Tab-separated table of C-alpha atoms in Angstrom:
chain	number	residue	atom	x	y	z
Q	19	UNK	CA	-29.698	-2.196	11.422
Q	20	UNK	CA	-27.139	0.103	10.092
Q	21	UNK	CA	-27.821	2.553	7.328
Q	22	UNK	CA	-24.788	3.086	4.772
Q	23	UNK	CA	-25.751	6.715	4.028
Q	24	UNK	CA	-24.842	7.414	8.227
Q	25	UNK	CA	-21.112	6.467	7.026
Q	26	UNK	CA	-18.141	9.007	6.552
Q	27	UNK	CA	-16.449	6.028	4.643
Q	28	UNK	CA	-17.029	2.691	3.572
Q	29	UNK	CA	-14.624	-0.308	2.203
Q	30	UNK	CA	-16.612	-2.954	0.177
Q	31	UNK	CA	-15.098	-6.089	-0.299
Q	32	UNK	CA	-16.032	-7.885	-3.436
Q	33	UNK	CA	-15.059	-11.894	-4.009
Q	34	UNK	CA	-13.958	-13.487	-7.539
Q	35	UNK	CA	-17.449	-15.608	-7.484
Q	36	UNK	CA	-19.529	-12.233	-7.717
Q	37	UNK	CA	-17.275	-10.608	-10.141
Q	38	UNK	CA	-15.947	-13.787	-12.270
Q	39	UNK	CA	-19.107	-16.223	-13.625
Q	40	UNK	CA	-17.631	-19.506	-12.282
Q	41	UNK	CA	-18.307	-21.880	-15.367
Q	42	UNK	CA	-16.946	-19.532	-18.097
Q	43	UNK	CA	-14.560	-17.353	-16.724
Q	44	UNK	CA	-15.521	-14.322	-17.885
Q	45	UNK	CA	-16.363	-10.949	-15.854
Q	46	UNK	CA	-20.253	-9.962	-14.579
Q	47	UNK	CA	-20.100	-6.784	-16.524
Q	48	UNK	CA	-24.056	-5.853	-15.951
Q	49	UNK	CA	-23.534	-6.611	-12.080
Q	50	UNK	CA	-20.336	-4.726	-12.087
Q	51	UNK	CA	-22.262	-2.284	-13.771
Q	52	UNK	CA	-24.516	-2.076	-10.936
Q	53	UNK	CA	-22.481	-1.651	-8.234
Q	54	UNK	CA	-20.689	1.123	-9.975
Q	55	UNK	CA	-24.072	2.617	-9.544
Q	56	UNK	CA	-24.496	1.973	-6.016
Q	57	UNK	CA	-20.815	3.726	-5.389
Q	58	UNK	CA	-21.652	6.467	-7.401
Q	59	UNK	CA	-25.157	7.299	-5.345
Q	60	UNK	CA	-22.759	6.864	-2.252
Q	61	UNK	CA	-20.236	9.068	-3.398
Q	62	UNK	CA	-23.713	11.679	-4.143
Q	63	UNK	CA	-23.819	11.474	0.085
Q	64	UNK	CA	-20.402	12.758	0.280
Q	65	UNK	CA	-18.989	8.479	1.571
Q	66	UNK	CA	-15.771	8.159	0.924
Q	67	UNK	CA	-15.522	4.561	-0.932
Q	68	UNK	CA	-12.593	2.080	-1.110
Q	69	UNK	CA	-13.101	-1.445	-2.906
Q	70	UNK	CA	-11.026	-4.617	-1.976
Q	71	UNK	CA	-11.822	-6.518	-4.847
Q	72	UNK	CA	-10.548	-10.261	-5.594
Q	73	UNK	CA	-10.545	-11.373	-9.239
Q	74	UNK	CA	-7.464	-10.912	-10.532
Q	75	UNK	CA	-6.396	-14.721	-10.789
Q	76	UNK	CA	-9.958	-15.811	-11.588
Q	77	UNK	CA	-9.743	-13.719	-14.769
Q	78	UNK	CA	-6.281	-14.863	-15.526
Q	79	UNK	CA	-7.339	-18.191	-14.852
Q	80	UNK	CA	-9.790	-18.159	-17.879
Q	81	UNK	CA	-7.573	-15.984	-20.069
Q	82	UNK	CA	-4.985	-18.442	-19.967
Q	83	UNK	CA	-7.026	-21.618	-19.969
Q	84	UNK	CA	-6.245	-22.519	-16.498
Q	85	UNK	CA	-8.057	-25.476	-14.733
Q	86	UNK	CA	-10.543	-24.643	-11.707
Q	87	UNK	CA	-8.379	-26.063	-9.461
Q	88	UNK	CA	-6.126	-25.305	-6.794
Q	89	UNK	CA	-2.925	-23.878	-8.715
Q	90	UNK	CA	0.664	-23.622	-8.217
Q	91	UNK	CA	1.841	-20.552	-6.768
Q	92	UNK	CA	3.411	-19.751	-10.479
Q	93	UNK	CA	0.436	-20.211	-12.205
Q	94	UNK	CA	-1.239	-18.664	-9.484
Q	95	UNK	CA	0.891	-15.432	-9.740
Q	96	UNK	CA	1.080	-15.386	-13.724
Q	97	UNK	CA	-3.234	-15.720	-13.683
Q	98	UNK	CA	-2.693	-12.422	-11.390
Q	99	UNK	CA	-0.456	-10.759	-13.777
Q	100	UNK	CA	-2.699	-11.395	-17.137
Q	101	UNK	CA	-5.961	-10.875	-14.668
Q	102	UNK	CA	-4.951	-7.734	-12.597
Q	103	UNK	CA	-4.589	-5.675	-15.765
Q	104	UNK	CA	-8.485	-6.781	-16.783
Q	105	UNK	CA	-9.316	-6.344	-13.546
Q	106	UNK	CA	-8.853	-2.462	-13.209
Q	107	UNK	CA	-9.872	-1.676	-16.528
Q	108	UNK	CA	-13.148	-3.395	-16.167
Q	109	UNK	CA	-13.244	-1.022	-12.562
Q	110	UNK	CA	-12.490	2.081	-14.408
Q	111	UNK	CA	-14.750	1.311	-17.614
Q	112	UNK	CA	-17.457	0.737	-14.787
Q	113	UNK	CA	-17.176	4.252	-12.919
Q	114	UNK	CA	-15.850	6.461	-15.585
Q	115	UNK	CA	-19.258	7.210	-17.057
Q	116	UNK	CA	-20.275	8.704	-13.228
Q	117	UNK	CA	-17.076	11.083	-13.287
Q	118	UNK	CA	-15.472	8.790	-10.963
Q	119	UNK	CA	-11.598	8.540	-11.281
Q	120	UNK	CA	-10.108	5.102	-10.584
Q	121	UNK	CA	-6.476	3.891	-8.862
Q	122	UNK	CA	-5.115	0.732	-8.216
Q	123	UNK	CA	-3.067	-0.486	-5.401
Q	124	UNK	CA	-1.684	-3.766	-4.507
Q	125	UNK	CA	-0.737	-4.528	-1.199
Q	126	UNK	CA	1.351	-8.103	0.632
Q	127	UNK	CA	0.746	-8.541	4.319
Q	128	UNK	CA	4.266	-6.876	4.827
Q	129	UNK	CA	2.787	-3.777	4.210
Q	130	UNK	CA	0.080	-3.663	7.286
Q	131	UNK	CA	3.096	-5.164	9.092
Q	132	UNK	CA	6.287	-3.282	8.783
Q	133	UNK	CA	5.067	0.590	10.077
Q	134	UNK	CA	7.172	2.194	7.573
Q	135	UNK	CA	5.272	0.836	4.845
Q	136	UNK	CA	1.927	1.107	6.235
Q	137	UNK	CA	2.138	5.110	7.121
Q	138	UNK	CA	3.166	5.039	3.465
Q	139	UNK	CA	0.017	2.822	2.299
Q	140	UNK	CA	-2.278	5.109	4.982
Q	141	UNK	CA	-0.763	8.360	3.383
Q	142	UNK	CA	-1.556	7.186	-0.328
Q	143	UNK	CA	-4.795	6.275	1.002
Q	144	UNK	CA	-5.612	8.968	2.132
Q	145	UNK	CA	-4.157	11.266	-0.578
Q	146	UNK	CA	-6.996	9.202	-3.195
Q	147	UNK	CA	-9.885	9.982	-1.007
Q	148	UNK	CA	-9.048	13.484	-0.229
Q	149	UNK	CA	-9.212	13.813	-4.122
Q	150	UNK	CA	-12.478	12.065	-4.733
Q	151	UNK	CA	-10.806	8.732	-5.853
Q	152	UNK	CA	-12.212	5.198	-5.515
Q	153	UNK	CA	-9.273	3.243	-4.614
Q	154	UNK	CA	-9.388	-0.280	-5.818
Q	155	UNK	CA	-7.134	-3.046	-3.452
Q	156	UNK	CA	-6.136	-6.182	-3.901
Q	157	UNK	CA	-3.420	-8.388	-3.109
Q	158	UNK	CA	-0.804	-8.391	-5.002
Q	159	UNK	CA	-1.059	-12.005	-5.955
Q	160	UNK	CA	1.778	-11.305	-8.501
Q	161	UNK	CA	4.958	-11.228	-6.338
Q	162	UNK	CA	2.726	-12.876	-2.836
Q	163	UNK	CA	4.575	-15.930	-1.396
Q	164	UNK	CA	2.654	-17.581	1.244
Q	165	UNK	CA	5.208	-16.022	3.868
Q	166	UNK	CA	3.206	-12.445	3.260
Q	167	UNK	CA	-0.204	-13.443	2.208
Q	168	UNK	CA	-2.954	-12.396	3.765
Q	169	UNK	CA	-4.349	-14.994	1.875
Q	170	UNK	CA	-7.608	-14.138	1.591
Q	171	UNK	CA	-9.698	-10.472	1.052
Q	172	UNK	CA	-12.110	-11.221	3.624
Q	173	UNK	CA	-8.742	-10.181	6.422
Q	174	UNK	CA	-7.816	-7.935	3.675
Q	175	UNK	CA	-10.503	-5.603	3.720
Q	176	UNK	CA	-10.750	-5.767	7.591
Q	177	UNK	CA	-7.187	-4.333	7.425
Q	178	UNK	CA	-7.831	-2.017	4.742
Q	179	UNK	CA	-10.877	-0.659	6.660
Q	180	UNK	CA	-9.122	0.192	10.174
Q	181	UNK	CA	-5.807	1.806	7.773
Q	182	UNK	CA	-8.365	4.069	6.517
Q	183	UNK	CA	-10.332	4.931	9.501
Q	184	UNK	CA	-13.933	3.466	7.674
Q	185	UNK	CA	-16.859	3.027	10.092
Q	186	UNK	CA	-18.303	0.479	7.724
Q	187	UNK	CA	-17.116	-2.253	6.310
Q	188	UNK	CA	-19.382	-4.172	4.208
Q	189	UNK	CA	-18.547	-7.944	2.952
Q	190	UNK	CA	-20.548	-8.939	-0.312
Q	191	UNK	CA	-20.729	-12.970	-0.442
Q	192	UNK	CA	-22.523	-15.565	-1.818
Q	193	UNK	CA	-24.602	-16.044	2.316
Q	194	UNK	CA	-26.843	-13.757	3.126
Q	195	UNK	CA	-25.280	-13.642	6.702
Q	196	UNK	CA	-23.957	-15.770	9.481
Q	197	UNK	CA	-25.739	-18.440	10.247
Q	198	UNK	CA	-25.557	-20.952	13.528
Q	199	UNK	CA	-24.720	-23.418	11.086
Q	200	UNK	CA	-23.711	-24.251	7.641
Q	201	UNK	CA	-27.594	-23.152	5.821
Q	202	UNK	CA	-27.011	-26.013	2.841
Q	203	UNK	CA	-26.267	-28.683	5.301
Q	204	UNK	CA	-28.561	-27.772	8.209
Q	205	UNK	CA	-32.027	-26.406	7.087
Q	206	UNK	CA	-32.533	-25.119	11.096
Q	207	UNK	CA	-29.859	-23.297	10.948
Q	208	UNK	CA	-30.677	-19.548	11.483
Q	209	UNK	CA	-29.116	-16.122	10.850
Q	210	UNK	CA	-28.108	-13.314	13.075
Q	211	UNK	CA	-29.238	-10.034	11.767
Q	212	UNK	CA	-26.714	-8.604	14.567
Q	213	UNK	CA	-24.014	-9.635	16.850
Q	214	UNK	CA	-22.596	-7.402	19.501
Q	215	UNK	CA	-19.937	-9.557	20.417
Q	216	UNK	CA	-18.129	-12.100	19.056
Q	217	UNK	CA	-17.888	-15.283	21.226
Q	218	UNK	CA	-16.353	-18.539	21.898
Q	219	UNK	CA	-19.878	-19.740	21.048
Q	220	UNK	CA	-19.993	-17.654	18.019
Q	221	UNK	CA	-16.760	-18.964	16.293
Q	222	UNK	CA	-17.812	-22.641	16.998
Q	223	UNK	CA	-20.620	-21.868	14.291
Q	224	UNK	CA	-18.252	-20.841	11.796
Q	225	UNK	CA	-17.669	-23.204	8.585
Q	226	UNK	CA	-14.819	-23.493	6.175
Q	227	UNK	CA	-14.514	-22.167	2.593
Q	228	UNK	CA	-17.225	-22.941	0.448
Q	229	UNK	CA	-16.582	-21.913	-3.303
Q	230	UNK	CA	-14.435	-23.451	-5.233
Q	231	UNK	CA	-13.016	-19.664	-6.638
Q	232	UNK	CA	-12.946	-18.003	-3.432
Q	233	UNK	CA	-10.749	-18.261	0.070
Q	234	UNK	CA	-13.105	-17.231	2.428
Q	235	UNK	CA	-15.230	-19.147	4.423
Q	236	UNK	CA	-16.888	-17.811	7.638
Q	237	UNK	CA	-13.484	-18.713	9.685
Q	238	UNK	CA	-11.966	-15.693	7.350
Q	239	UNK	CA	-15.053	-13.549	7.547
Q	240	UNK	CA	-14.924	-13.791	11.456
Q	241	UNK	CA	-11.486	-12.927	11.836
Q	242	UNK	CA	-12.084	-9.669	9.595
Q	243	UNK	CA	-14.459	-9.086	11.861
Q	244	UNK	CA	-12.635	-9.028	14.685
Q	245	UNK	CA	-10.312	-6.659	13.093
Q	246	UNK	CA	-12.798	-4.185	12.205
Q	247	UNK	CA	-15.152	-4.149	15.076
Q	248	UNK	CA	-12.063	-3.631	17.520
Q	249	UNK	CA	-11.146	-0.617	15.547
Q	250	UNK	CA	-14.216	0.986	15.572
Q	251	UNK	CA	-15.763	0.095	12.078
Q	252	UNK	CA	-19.109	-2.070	11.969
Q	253	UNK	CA	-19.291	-4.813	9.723
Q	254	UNK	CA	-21.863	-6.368	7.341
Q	255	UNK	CA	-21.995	-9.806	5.450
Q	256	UNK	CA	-24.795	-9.982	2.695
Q	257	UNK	CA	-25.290	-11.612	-0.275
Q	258	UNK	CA	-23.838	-9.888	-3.227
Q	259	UNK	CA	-24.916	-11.910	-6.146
Q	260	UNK	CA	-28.002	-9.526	-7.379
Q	261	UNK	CA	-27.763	-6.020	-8.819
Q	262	UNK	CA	-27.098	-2.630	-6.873
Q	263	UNK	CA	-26.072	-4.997	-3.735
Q	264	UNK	CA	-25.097	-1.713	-1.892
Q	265	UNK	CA	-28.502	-0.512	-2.112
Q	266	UNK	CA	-30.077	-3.779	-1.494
Q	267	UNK	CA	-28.551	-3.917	1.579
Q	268	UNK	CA	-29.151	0.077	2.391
Q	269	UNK	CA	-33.290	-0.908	1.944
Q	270	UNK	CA	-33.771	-3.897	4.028
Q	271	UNK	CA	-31.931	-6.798	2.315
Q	272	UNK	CA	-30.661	-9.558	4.669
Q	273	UNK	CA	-27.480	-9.375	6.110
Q	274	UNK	CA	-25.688	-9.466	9.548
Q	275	UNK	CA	-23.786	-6.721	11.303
Q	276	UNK	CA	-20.769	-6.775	13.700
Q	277	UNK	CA	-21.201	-3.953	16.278
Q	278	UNK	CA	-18.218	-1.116	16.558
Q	279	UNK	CA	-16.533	-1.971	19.804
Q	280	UNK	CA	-15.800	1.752	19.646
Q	281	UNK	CA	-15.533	4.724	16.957
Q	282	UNK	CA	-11.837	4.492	14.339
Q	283	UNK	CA	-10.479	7.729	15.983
Q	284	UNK	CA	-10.391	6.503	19.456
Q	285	UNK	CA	-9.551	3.251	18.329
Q	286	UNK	CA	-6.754	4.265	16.393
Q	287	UNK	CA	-5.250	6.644	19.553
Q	288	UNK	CA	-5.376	4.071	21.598
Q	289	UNK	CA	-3.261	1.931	19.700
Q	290	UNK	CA	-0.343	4.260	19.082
Q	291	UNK	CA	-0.786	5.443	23.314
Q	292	UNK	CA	0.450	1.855	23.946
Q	293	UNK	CA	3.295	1.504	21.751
Q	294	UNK	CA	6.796	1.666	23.512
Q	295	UNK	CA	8.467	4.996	22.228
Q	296	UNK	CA	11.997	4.656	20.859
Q	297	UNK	CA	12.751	8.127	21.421
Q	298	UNK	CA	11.744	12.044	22.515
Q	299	UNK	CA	10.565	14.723	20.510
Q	300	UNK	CA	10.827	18.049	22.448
Q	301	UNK	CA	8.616	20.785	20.999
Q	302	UNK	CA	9.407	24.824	21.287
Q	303	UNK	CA	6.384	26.988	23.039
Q	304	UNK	CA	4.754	27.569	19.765
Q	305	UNK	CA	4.542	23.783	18.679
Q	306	UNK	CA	3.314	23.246	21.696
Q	307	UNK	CA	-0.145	25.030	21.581
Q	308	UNK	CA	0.025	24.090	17.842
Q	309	UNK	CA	-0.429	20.525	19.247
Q	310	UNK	CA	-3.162	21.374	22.077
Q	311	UNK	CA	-5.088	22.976	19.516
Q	312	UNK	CA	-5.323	19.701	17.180
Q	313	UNK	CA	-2.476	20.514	14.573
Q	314	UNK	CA	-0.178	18.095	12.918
Q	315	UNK	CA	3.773	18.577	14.170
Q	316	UNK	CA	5.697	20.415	12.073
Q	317	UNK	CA	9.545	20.282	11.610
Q	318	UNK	CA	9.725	24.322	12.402
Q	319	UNK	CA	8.025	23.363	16.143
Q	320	UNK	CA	11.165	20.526	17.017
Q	321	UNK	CA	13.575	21.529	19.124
Q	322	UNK	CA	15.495	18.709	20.267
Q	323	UNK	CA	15.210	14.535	19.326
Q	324	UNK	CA	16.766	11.989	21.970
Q	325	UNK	CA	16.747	8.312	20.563
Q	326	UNK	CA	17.281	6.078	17.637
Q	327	UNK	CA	14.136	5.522	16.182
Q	328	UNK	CA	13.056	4.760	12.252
Q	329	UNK	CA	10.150	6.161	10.164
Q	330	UNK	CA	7.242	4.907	11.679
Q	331	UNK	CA	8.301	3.954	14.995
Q	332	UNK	CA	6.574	5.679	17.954
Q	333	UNK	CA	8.282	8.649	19.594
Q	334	UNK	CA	7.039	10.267	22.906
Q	335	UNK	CA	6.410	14.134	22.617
Q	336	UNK	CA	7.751	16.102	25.209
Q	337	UNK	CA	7.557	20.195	25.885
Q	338	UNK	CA	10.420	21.998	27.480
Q	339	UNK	CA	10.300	20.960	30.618
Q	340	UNK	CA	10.307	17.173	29.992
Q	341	UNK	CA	7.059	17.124	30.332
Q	342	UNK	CA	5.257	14.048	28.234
Q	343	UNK	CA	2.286	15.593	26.217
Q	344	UNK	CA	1.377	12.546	23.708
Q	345	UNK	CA	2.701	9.608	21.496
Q	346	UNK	CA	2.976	9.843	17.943
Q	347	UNK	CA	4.262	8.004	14.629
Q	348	UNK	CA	6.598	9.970	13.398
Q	349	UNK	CA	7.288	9.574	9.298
Q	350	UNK	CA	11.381	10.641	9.078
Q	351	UNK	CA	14.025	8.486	11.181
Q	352	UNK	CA	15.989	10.150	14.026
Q	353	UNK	CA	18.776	11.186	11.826
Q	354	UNK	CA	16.541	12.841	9.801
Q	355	UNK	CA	14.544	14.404	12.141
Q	356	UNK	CA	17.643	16.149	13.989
Q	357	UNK	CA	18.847	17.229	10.398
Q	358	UNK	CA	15.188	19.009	9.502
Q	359	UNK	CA	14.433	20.346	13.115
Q	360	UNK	CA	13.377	23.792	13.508
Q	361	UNK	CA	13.043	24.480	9.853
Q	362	UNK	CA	10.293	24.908	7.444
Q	363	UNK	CA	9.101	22.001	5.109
Q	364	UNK	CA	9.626	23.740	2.127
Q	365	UNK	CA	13.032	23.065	2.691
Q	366	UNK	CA	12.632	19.180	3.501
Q	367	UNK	CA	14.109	18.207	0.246
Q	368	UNK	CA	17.089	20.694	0.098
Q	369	UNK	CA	18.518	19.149	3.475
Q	370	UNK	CA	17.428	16.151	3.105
Q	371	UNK	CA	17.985	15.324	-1.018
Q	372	UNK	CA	14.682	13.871	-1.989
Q	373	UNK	CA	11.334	15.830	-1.046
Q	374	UNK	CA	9.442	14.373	2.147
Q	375	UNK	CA	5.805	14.696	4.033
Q	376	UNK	CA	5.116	18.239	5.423
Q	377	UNK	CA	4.433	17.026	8.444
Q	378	UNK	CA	6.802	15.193	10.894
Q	379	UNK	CA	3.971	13.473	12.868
Q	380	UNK	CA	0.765	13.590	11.605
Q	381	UNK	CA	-2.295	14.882	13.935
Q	382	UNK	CA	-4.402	11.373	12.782
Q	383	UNK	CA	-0.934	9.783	13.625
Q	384	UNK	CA	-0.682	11.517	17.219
Q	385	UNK	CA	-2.020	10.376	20.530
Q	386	UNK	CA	-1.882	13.591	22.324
């Protein structure tokens, strides 16, 4: 099995029945309490951590004396608005006493699907982490229409795992694992403690939602795996329910693991080498061996852009000679890009009016 203290960086997704007691509303504080713990000792190893946490509406929900049923999507999104608010307070109240600092950020679907917006959410990202922050996600049930839900954290997290490059991705639930059949209704059914590859045979075994305060059922939790494995980040599903579940699972506790198809990096490459450029970059000499030599692309390196392309869309990098060295998503549109070519980024905001990323294509961003 996989050992947690192997990872560069981990994203632990947490559901609304661990974190929200079911029958009275009200947060697990001693079990939150605990897994602040097991991210601190983490953290002590030098693992980056991100949380996806769902709760938000749960807590709402019992703040505002909300049935446990299935609610409208206005009470659903005015629970998230009274709940968010508890729900990263109780976070930093958790953490603060292990000199952790906290952030929040709230994410639709649009923002994994529209590039602009997710080199934005990959920068922020990875802005918290370079600075020792636990970044807590969610959903931001508050403005989400069903048209860009995820609609449930299990997919959530998956996402939130490949933006960040994590190599693990661990799902705490209320199963110990996957299971060739529903455990309450079939007592032969039997868990996998690993599964290299997802099959046809595999999803057939998957069940629907089970609690009555959480989204995902093993349907969810497959697809997430999907997601991660194919971007190089191994995934776990354990139960979550009992205290320090992080290092529970770290000694021995059951679970299941997904198998990396392959490691984020390559993963990630690979990606952006397929996408259809919308336009040339041509680099002077100097940018050039910048770029062989594992550098990000600087404005000062650009000497000519061909195309109509917008930030985030893939541009092919070219030398001199027309020669195609790489692909690369490249954070300023074309017009912008011509205006700030050849000069330094200290002087990004002066031409352009607002100040912008140092880099014009990042190296993690670059497919060279």
């Amino acid at each position: 099995m996989a050992s947690l203290t192997t990872a560069r960086r981990i994203v632990v997704k947490i559901g609304s029945a661990l974190l929200v007691d079911r029958e009275t509303g009200q947060l697990r504080r001693e079990w939150l309490m605990s897994l602040a713990e097991d991210v601190a000792w983490l953290k002590t190893k030098g693992i980056d951590v991100v949380l996806v946490s769902s709760g938000s509406i749960a807590l709402g929900r019992g703040v505002l004396g909300l049935p446990a049923v299935e609610l409208a999507l206005e009470q659903s999104q005015a629970a998230a608005a009274v709940g968010q608010i508890r729900l990263a307070r109780a976070y930093e109240e958790a953490l603060a006493p292990h000199g952790i600092t906290t952030a929040q950020v709230l994410v639709t679907l649009e923002d994994s699907t529209d590039r602009r917006r997710y080199l934005n959410s990959r920068a922020t990202l990875e802005q918290l982490l370079s600075l020792g922050v636990v970044a807590i996600v969610n959903e931001n049930d508050t403005i989400a229409t069903d048209e860009i839900r995820f609609g449930d954290n299990d997919r959530l997290a998956a996402q939130v795992a490949v933006t960040v490059g994590a190599d693990q991705l661990i799902l705490l639930s209320d199963v110990d694992g996957f299971y060739t059949a529903n455990p309450v209704e079939d007592s032969s059914a039997t868990r996998f403690d690993r599964i290299d590859r997802i099959t046809a045979e595999i999803e057939a075994m998957a069940g629907d939602a089970g609690s009555g305060l959480s989204k995902g059922g093993m349907k969810t939790k497959l697809m997430a795996a999907k997601t991660a494995t194919a971007a190089g980040c191994a995934m776990a599903i354990t139960e979550g329910s009992t205290r320090n579940p992080l290092k529970s699972l770290q000694d021995g506790a059951p679970a299941t693991w997904f198998s990396a198809q392959t490691d984020p990096q390559a993963a990630r490459k690979r990606w952006i080498a397929a996408m259809k450029p919308r336009g040339t970059i041509t680099l002077d000499a100097g940018a050039v061996k910048a770029l062989m030599s594992g550098k990000s692309l600087l404005p000062a390196g650009v000497a000519q852009v061909d195309g109509a392309f917008q930030r985030g869309d893939a541009v092919a990098i070219s030398d001199a000679s027309g020669h195609i060295l790489g692909h690369g998503l490249c954070r300023y549109t074309a017009d912008e890009t011509r205006i700030i070519k050849g000069r330094k980024s200290q002087d990004i905001e002066a031409l352009l009016g607002y100040p912008g990323r140092a880099a014009l294509i990042h190296r993690d961003d670059m497919a060279v």
